[in-house]
Amino acid sequence: DIHLATAKIIFGKEEISSEERRFAKTQNFSTAYGQGIIAMANQLGCSKEEAKKFRFKYFDTFPKIKKYVDRVGEKLEQNGYVKTVLGRKRRIPEVYSNESGIVARAKRQGVNSIIQGSAADVLKAAMVNISEEFKKKNLDAHILLQIHDELVIECRQDQAEEAALIVKNHMENPFNTELRVPLEVEPKICDKWSEGK
């Protein structure tokens, strides 16, 4: 539970309330999704000053995240775009605005674009590899849906275990090279999608 772990580090204690975990989760996502202080304050139901204090504490606790966010902003200012893990570019010309608020938002969008775009790279590569291996092994298995970081596969019952292993392998190793941060996938075999939740 990354949000619980974040809360333990930020609040400096082992026992974390659901409210403290919610604060940590909001901060994790607001950083990744490029949310500003006002939006974060609204989501947490606190003042702008409290949200700002919490953001500073978060970056003090995780200085490498702050360093990464700053580095993305600097590269965006230099190039006018950011790149995903597979090199797809997202141009964000607002970084050249004369208004500091618009520039700050552009830099947050840059961080978000790298995270979300790279996640899309991972899933799309995995989907191609999964589909190809299903065909190669002549499995009666098909990708039905992709929802965020989740795939729904339909297959014959007697091929479910083999299909699940293929899905796990390609989702954890989408580029056929080792990733610096390992991906963990937990396939679930069930008769109905609702049972897999």
PDB file of C-alpha atoms in Angstrom:
ATOM      1  CA  ASP A   1       0.000   0.000   0.000  1.00  0.00           C
ATOM      2  CA  ILE A   2       2.057   2.918  -1.351  1.00  0.00           C
ATOM      3  CA  HIS A   3      -0.275   5.507   0.217  1.00  0.00           C
ATOM      4  CA  LEU A   4       0.018   3.951   3.687  1.00  0.00           C
ATOM      5  CA  ALA A   5       3.799   3.775   3.313  1.00  0.00           C
ATOM      6  CA  THR A   6       3.874   7.435   2.232  1.00  0.00           C
ATOM      7  CA  ALA A   7       1.728   8.448   5.221  1.00  0.00           C
ATOM      8  CA  LYS A   8       4.012   6.582   7.641  1.00  0.00           C
ATOM      9  CA  ILE A   9       7.047   8.440   6.293  1.00  0.00           C
ATOM     10  CA  ILE A  10       5.359  11.864   6.137  1.00  0.00           C
ATOM     11  CA  PHE A  11       3.763  11.648   9.581  1.00  0.00           C
ATOM     12  CA  GLY A  12       6.711   9.769  11.120  1.00  0.00           C
ATOM     13  CA  LYS A  13       4.690   7.041  12.817  1.00  0.00           C
ATOM     14  CA  GLU A  14       3.514   3.457  12.297  1.00  0.00           C
ATOM     15  CA  GLU A  15      -0.170   3.817  13.196  1.00  0.00           C
ATOM     16  CA  ILE A  16      -1.897   5.798  10.475  1.00  0.00           C
ATOM     17  CA  SER A  17      -5.516   6.914  10.512  1.00  0.00           C
ATOM     18  CA  SER A  18      -7.693   6.650   7.425  1.00  0.00           C
ATOM     19  CA  GLU A  19      -7.652  10.464   7.241  1.00  0.00           C
ATOM     20  CA  GLU A  20      -3.823  10.567   7.250  1.00  0.00           C
ATOM     21  CA  ARG A  21      -3.700   7.863   4.559  1.00  0.00           C
ATOM     22  CA  ARG A  22      -6.198   9.889   2.484  1.00  0.00           C
ATOM     23  CA  PHE A  23      -3.947  12.953   2.772  1.00  0.00           C
ATOM     24  CA  ALA A  24      -0.934  10.936   1.613  1.00  0.00           C
ATOM     25  CA  LYS A  25      -2.904   9.377  -1.250  1.00  0.00           C
ATOM     26  CA  THR A  26      -4.127  12.782  -2.378  1.00  0.00           C
ATOM     27  CA  GLN A  27      -0.571  14.123  -2.312  1.00  0.00           C
ATOM     28  CA  ASN A  28       0.790  11.122  -4.240  1.00  0.00           C
ATOM     29  CA  PHE A  29      -1.831  11.527  -6.948  1.00  0.00           C
ATOM     30  CA  SER A  30      -1.787  15.320  -7.001  1.00  0.00           C
ATOM     31  CA  THR A  31       1.957  15.226  -7.656  1.00  0.00           C
ATOM     32  CA  ALA A  32       1.666  12.541 -10.348  1.00  0.00           C
ATOM     33  CA  TYR A  33      -1.366  14.111 -12.024  1.00  0.00           C
ATOM     34  CA  GLY A  34      -0.100  17.675 -11.935  1.00  0.00           C
ATOM     35  CA  GLN A  35      -2.691  19.057  -9.549  1.00  0.00           C
ATOM     36  CA  GLY A  36      -2.158  22.543  -8.204  1.00  0.00           C
ATOM     37  CA  ILE A  37      -2.420  23.684  -4.585  1.00  0.00           C
ATOM     38  CA  ILE A  38      -5.950  25.109  -4.930  1.00  0.00           C
ATOM     39  CA  ALA A  39      -7.314  21.913  -6.497  1.00  0.00           C
ATOM     40  CA  MET A  40      -5.558  19.861  -3.822  1.00  0.00           C
ATOM     41  CA  ALA A  41      -6.996  22.051  -1.046  1.00  0.00           C
ATOM     42  CA  ASN A  42     -10.485  21.621  -2.518  1.00  0.00           C
ATOM     43  CA  GLN A  43     -10.058  17.860  -2.719  1.00  0.00           C
ATOM     44  CA  LEU A  44      -8.805  17.627   0.867  1.00  0.00           C
ATOM     45  CA  GLY A  45     -11.298  20.143   2.200  1.00  0.00           C
ATOM     46  CA  CYS A  46      -8.573  22.273   3.761  1.00  0.00           C
ATOM     47  CA  SER A  47      -7.216  25.771   3.305  1.00  0.00           C
ATOM     48  CA  LYS A  48      -4.756  26.707   0.567  1.00  0.00           C
ATOM     49  CA  GLU A  49      -2.119  27.340   3.262  1.00  0.00           C
ATOM     50  CA  GLU A  50      -2.613  23.862   4.762  1.00  0.00           C
ATOM     51  CA  ALA A  51      -2.367  22.243   1.330  1.00  0.00           C
ATOM     52  CA  LYS A  52       0.800  24.228   0.578  1.00  0.00           C
ATOM     53  CA  LYS A  53       2.303  23.194   3.935  1.00  0.00           C
ATOM     54  CA  PHE A  54       1.463  19.572   3.196  1.00  0.00           C
ATOM     55  CA  ARG A  55       3.034  19.820  -0.298  1.00  0.00           C
ATOM     56  CA  PHE A  56       6.247  21.287   1.194  1.00  0.00           C
ATOM     57  CA  LYS A  57       6.358  18.511   3.798  1.00  0.00           C
ATOM     58  CA  TYR A  58       5.861  15.937   1.033  1.00  0.00           C
ATOM     59  CA  PHE A  59       8.770  17.329  -0.987  1.00  0.00           C
ATOM     60  CA  ASP A  60      10.931  17.653   2.144  1.00  0.00           C
ATOM     61  CA  THR A  61      10.192  14.000   2.906  1.00  0.00           C
ATOM     62  CA  PHE A  62      10.786  12.869  -0.683  1.00  0.00           C
ATOM     63  CA  PRO A  63      13.474  15.223  -2.048  1.00  0.00           C
ATOM     64  CA  LYS A  64      14.148  13.003  -5.078  1.00  0.00           C
ATOM     65  CA  ILE A  65      10.546  13.484  -6.226  1.00  0.00           C
ATOM     66  CA  LYS A  66      10.995  17.260  -5.932  1.00  0.00           C
ATOM     67  CA  LYS A  67      14.269  17.007  -7.848  1.00  0.00           C
ATOM     68  CA  TYR A  68      12.544  14.971 -10.586  1.00  0.00           C
ATOM     69  CA  VAL A  69       9.641  17.438 -10.860  1.00  0.00           C
ATOM     70  CA  ASP A  70      12.121  20.344 -11.132  1.00  0.00           C
ATOM     71  CA  ARG A  71      14.223  18.499 -13.734  1.00  0.00           C
ATOM     72  CA  VAL A  72      11.130  17.796 -15.871  1.00  0.00           C
ATOM     73  CA  GLY A  73      10.197  21.502 -15.672  1.00  0.00           C
ATOM     74  CA  GLU A  74      13.701  22.566 -16.741  1.00  0.00           C
ATOM     75  CA  LYS A  75      13.757  20.159 -19.705  1.00  0.00           C
ATOM     76  CA  LEU A  76      10.285  21.289 -20.724  1.00  0.00           C
ATOM     77  CA  GLU A  77      11.458  24.927 -20.730  1.00  0.00           C
ATOM     78  CA  GLN A  78      14.466  23.964 -22.884  1.00  0.00           C
ATOM     79  CA  ASN A  79      12.635  21.764 -25.403  1.00  0.00           C
ATOM     80  CA  GLY A  80       8.962  22.744 -25.292  1.00  0.00           C
ATOM     81  CA  TYR A  81       8.012  19.076 -24.941  1.00  0.00           C
ATOM     82  CA  VAL A  82       8.394  16.011 -22.712  1.00  0.00           C
ATOM     83  CA  LYS A  83       8.908  12.390 -23.772  1.00  0.00           C
ATOM     84  CA  THR A  84       7.446   9.121 -22.547  1.00  0.00           C
ATOM     85  CA  VAL A  85       9.537   6.059 -21.780  1.00  0.00           C
ATOM     86  CA  LEU A  86       9.222   4.992 -25.436  1.00  0.00           C
ATOM     87  CA  GLY A  87      10.079   8.467 -26.733  1.00  0.00           C
ATOM     88  CA  ARG A  88       6.622   9.735 -27.685  1.00  0.00           C
ATOM     89  CA  LYS A  89       6.561  13.548 -27.419  1.00  0.00           C
ATOM     90  CA  ARG A  90       3.953  15.798 -25.863  1.00  0.00           C
ATOM     91  CA  ARG A  91       4.402  19.427 -26.779  1.00  0.00           C
ATOM     92  CA  ILE A  92       3.347  21.907 -24.082  1.00  0.00           C
ATOM     93  CA  PRO A  93       3.866  25.413 -25.544  1.00  0.00           C
ATOM     94  CA  GLU A  94       2.199  27.059 -22.517  1.00  0.00           C
ATOM     95  CA  VAL A  95       5.552  26.688 -20.748  1.00  0.00           C
ATOM     96  CA  TYR A  96       6.622  29.808 -22.699  1.00  0.00           C
ATOM     97  CA  SER A  97       3.759  31.949 -21.367  1.00  0.00           C
ATOM     98  CA  ASN A  98       4.411  35.263 -19.637  1.00  0.00           C
ATOM     99  CA  GLU A  99       2.063  34.280 -16.800  1.00  0.00           C
ATOM    100  CA  SER A 100       3.745  32.340 -13.977  1.00  0.00           C
ATOM    101  CA  GLY A 101       0.548  30.422 -13.130  1.00  0.00           C
ATOM    102  CA  ILE A 102       0.248  29.114 -16.679  1.00  0.00           C
ATOM    103  CA  VAL A 103       3.956  28.142 -16.719  1.00  0.00           C
ATOM    104  CA  ALA A 104       3.576  26.296 -13.395  1.00  0.00           C
ATOM    105  CA  ARG A 105       0.531  24.424 -14.751  1.00  0.00           C
ATOM    106  CA  ALA A 106       2.447  23.532 -17.921  1.00  0.00           C
ATOM    107  CA  LYS A 107       5.289  22.082 -15.845  1.00  0.00           C
ATOM    108  CA  ARG A 108       2.827  20.011 -13.788  1.00  0.00           C
ATOM    109  CA  GLN A 109       1.280  18.796 -17.064  1.00  0.00           C
ATOM    110  CA  GLY A 110       4.769  17.786 -18.187  1.00  0.00           C
ATOM    111  CA  VAL A 111       5.212  15.516 -15.170  1.00  0.00           C
ATOM    112  CA  ASN A 112       1.726  14.100 -15.651  1.00  0.00           C
ATOM    113  CA  SER A 113       2.308  13.522 -19.362  1.00  0.00           C
ATOM    114  CA  ILE A 114       5.451  11.502 -18.706  1.00  0.00           C
ATOM    115  CA  ILE A 115       3.772   9.350 -16.055  1.00  0.00           C
ATOM    116  CA  GLN A 116       0.470   8.790 -17.864  1.00  0.00           C
ATOM    117  CA  GLY A 117       2.054   8.527 -21.307  1.00  0.00           C
ATOM    118  CA  SER A 118       4.650   6.018 -20.107  1.00  0.00           C
ATOM    119  CA  ALA A 119       1.935   3.957 -18.429  1.00  0.00           C
ATOM    120  CA  ALA A 120       0.105   3.940 -21.781  1.00  0.00           C
ATOM    121  CA  ASP A 121       3.353   2.856 -23.503  1.00  0.00           C
ATOM    122  CA  VAL A 122       3.671  -0.048 -21.066  1.00  0.00           C
ATOM    123  CA  LEU A 123       0.102  -1.230 -21.519  1.00  0.00           C
ATOM    124  CA  LYS A 124       0.032  -0.872 -25.312  1.00  0.00           C
ATOM    125  CA  ALA A 125       3.308  -2.781 -25.691  1.00  0.00           C
ATOM    126  CA  ALA A 126       1.995  -5.489 -23.366  1.00  0.00           C
ATOM    127  CA  MET A 127      -1.253  -5.750 -25.339  1.00  0.00           C
ATOM    128  CA  VAL A 128       0.582  -6.220 -28.634  1.00  0.00           C
ATOM    129  CA  ASN A 129       2.868  -8.881 -27.120  1.00  0.00           C
ATOM    130  CA  ILE A 130      -0.019 -10.689 -25.417  1.00  0.00           C
ATOM    131  CA  SER A 131      -2.096 -10.770 -28.580  1.00  0.00           C
ATOM    132  CA  GLU A 132       0.851 -12.039 -30.648  1.00  0.00           C
ATOM    133  CA  GLU A 133       1.631 -14.813 -28.171  1.00  0.00           C
ATOM    134  CA  PHE A 134      -2.017 -15.882 -28.007  1.00  0.00           C
ATOM    135  CA  LYS A 135      -1.946 -16.254 -31.812  1.00  0.00           C
ATOM    136  CA  LYS A 136       1.462 -17.958 -31.846  1.00  0.00           C
ATOM    137  CA  LYS A 137       0.301 -20.545 -29.291  1.00  0.00           C
ATOM    138  CA  ASN A 138      -3.029 -20.909 -31.072  1.00  0.00           C
ATOM    139  CA  LEU A 139      -4.989 -20.054 -27.920  1.00  0.00           C
ATOM    140  CA  ASP A 140      -8.660 -19.211 -28.074  1.00  0.00           C
ATOM    141  CA  ALA A 141      -7.983 -16.102 -25.970  1.00  0.00           C
ATOM    142  CA  HIS A 142      -8.751 -12.477 -26.772  1.00  0.00           C
ATOM    143  CA  ILE A 143      -8.313  -9.072 -25.166  1.00  0.00           C
ATOM    144  CA  LEU A 144     -11.827  -7.696 -24.638  1.00  0.00           C
ATOM    145  CA  LEU A 145     -11.245  -4.503 -22.680  1.00  0.00           C
ATOM    146  CA  GLN A 146      -8.510  -2.250 -21.432  1.00  0.00           C
ATOM    147  CA  ILE A 147      -9.451  -0.090 -18.451  1.00  0.00           C
ATOM    148  CA  HIS A 148      -6.612   2.123 -17.153  1.00  0.00           C
ATOM    149  CA  ASP A 149      -3.974  -0.430 -16.071  1.00  0.00           C
ATOM    150  CA  GLU A 150      -6.242  -3.449 -16.345  1.00  0.00           C
ATOM    151  CA  LEU A 151      -6.945  -5.903 -19.157  1.00  0.00           C
ATOM    152  CA  VAL A 152      -9.988  -8.138 -19.463  1.00  0.00           C
ATOM    153  CA  ILE A 153      -9.240 -11.323 -21.396  1.00  0.00           C
ATOM    154  CA  GLU A 154     -11.771 -13.865 -22.579  1.00  0.00           C
ATOM    155  CA  CYS A 155     -10.580 -17.414 -23.191  1.00  0.00           C
ATOM    156  CA  ARG A 156     -11.543 -21.054 -23.016  1.00  0.00           C
ATOM    157  CA  GLN A 157     -11.640 -22.371 -19.473  1.00  0.00           C
ATOM    158  CA  ASP A 158      -9.050 -25.076 -20.166  1.00  0.00           C
ATOM    159  CA  GLN A 159      -6.630 -22.381 -21.438  1.00  0.00           C
ATOM    160  CA  ALA A 160      -7.157 -19.889 -18.609  1.00  0.00           C
ATOM    161  CA  GLU A 161      -4.011 -20.761 -16.639  1.00  0.00           C
ATOM    162  CA  GLU A 162      -1.770 -20.532 -19.706  1.00  0.00           C
ATOM    163  CA  ALA A 163      -3.400 -17.273 -20.832  1.00  0.00           C
ATOM    164  CA  ALA A 164      -3.003 -15.792 -17.318  1.00  0.00           C
ATOM    165  CA  LEU A 165       0.740 -16.600 -17.327  1.00  0.00           C
ATOM    166  CA  ILE A 166       1.155 -14.969 -20.742  1.00  0.00           C
ATOM    167  CA  VAL A 167      -0.678 -11.842 -19.563  1.00  0.00           C
ATOM    168  CA  LYS A 168       1.359 -11.656 -16.338  1.00  0.00           C
ATOM    169  CA  ASN A 169       4.666 -12.110 -18.190  1.00  0.00           C
ATOM    170  CA  HIS A 170       4.025  -9.453 -20.823  1.00  0.00           C
ATOM    171  CA  MET A 171       2.482  -6.921 -18.435  1.00  0.00           C
ATOM    172  CA  GLU A 172       5.448  -7.252 -16.079  1.00  0.00           C
ATOM    173  CA  ASN A 173       7.978  -7.221 -18.962  1.00  0.00           C
ATOM    174  CA  PRO A 174       6.360  -5.099 -21.682  1.00  0.00           C
ATOM    175  CA  PHE A 175       9.580  -4.101 -23.449  1.00  0.00           C
ATOM    176  CA  ASN A 176      11.433  -7.421 -23.108  1.00  0.00           C
ATOM    177  CA  THR A 177      14.075  -5.643 -21.029  1.00  0.00           C
ATOM    178  CA  GLU A 178      14.359  -5.315 -17.289  1.00  0.00           C
ATOM    179  CA  LEU A 179      12.779  -2.179 -15.866  1.00  0.00           C
ATOM    180  CA  ARG A 180      14.432  -0.179 -13.078  1.00  0.00           C
ATOM    181  CA  VAL A 181      11.177  -0.370 -11.127  1.00  0.00           C
ATOM    182  CA  PRO A 182       9.633  -3.836 -11.338  1.00  0.00           C
ATOM    183  CA  LEU A 183       5.976  -4.093 -12.273  1.00  0.00           C
ATOM    184  CA  GLU A 184       3.779  -6.501 -10.331  1.00  0.00           C
ATOM    185  CA  VAL A 185       0.698  -8.020 -11.937  1.00  0.00           C
ATOM    186  CA  GLU A 186      -1.900 -10.230 -10.295  1.00  0.00           C
ATOM    187  CA  PRO A 187      -4.050 -12.025 -12.872  1.00  0.00           C
ATOM    188  CA  LYS A 188      -7.424 -13.287 -11.667  1.00  0.00           C
ATOM    189  CA  ILE A 189      -9.272 -16.100 -13.346  1.00  0.00           C
ATOM    190  CA  CYS A 190     -13.032 -15.880 -12.952  1.00  0.00           C
ATOM    191  CA  ASP A 191     -16.304 -16.548 -14.749  1.00  0.00           C
ATOM    192  CA  LYS A 192     -17.534 -12.937 -14.528  1.00  0.00           C
ATOM    193  CA  TRP A 193     -15.663  -9.674 -14.675  1.00  0.00           C
ATOM    194  CA  SER A 194     -17.342  -8.535 -11.437  1.00  0.00           C
ATOM    195  CA  GLU A 195     -15.691 -11.488  -9.619  1.00  0.00           C
ATOM    196  CA  GLY A 196     -12.267 -10.255 -10.654  1.00  0.00           C
ATOM    197  CA  LYS A 197     -12.615  -6.979  -8.779  1.00  0.00           C
TER     198      LYS A 197
END
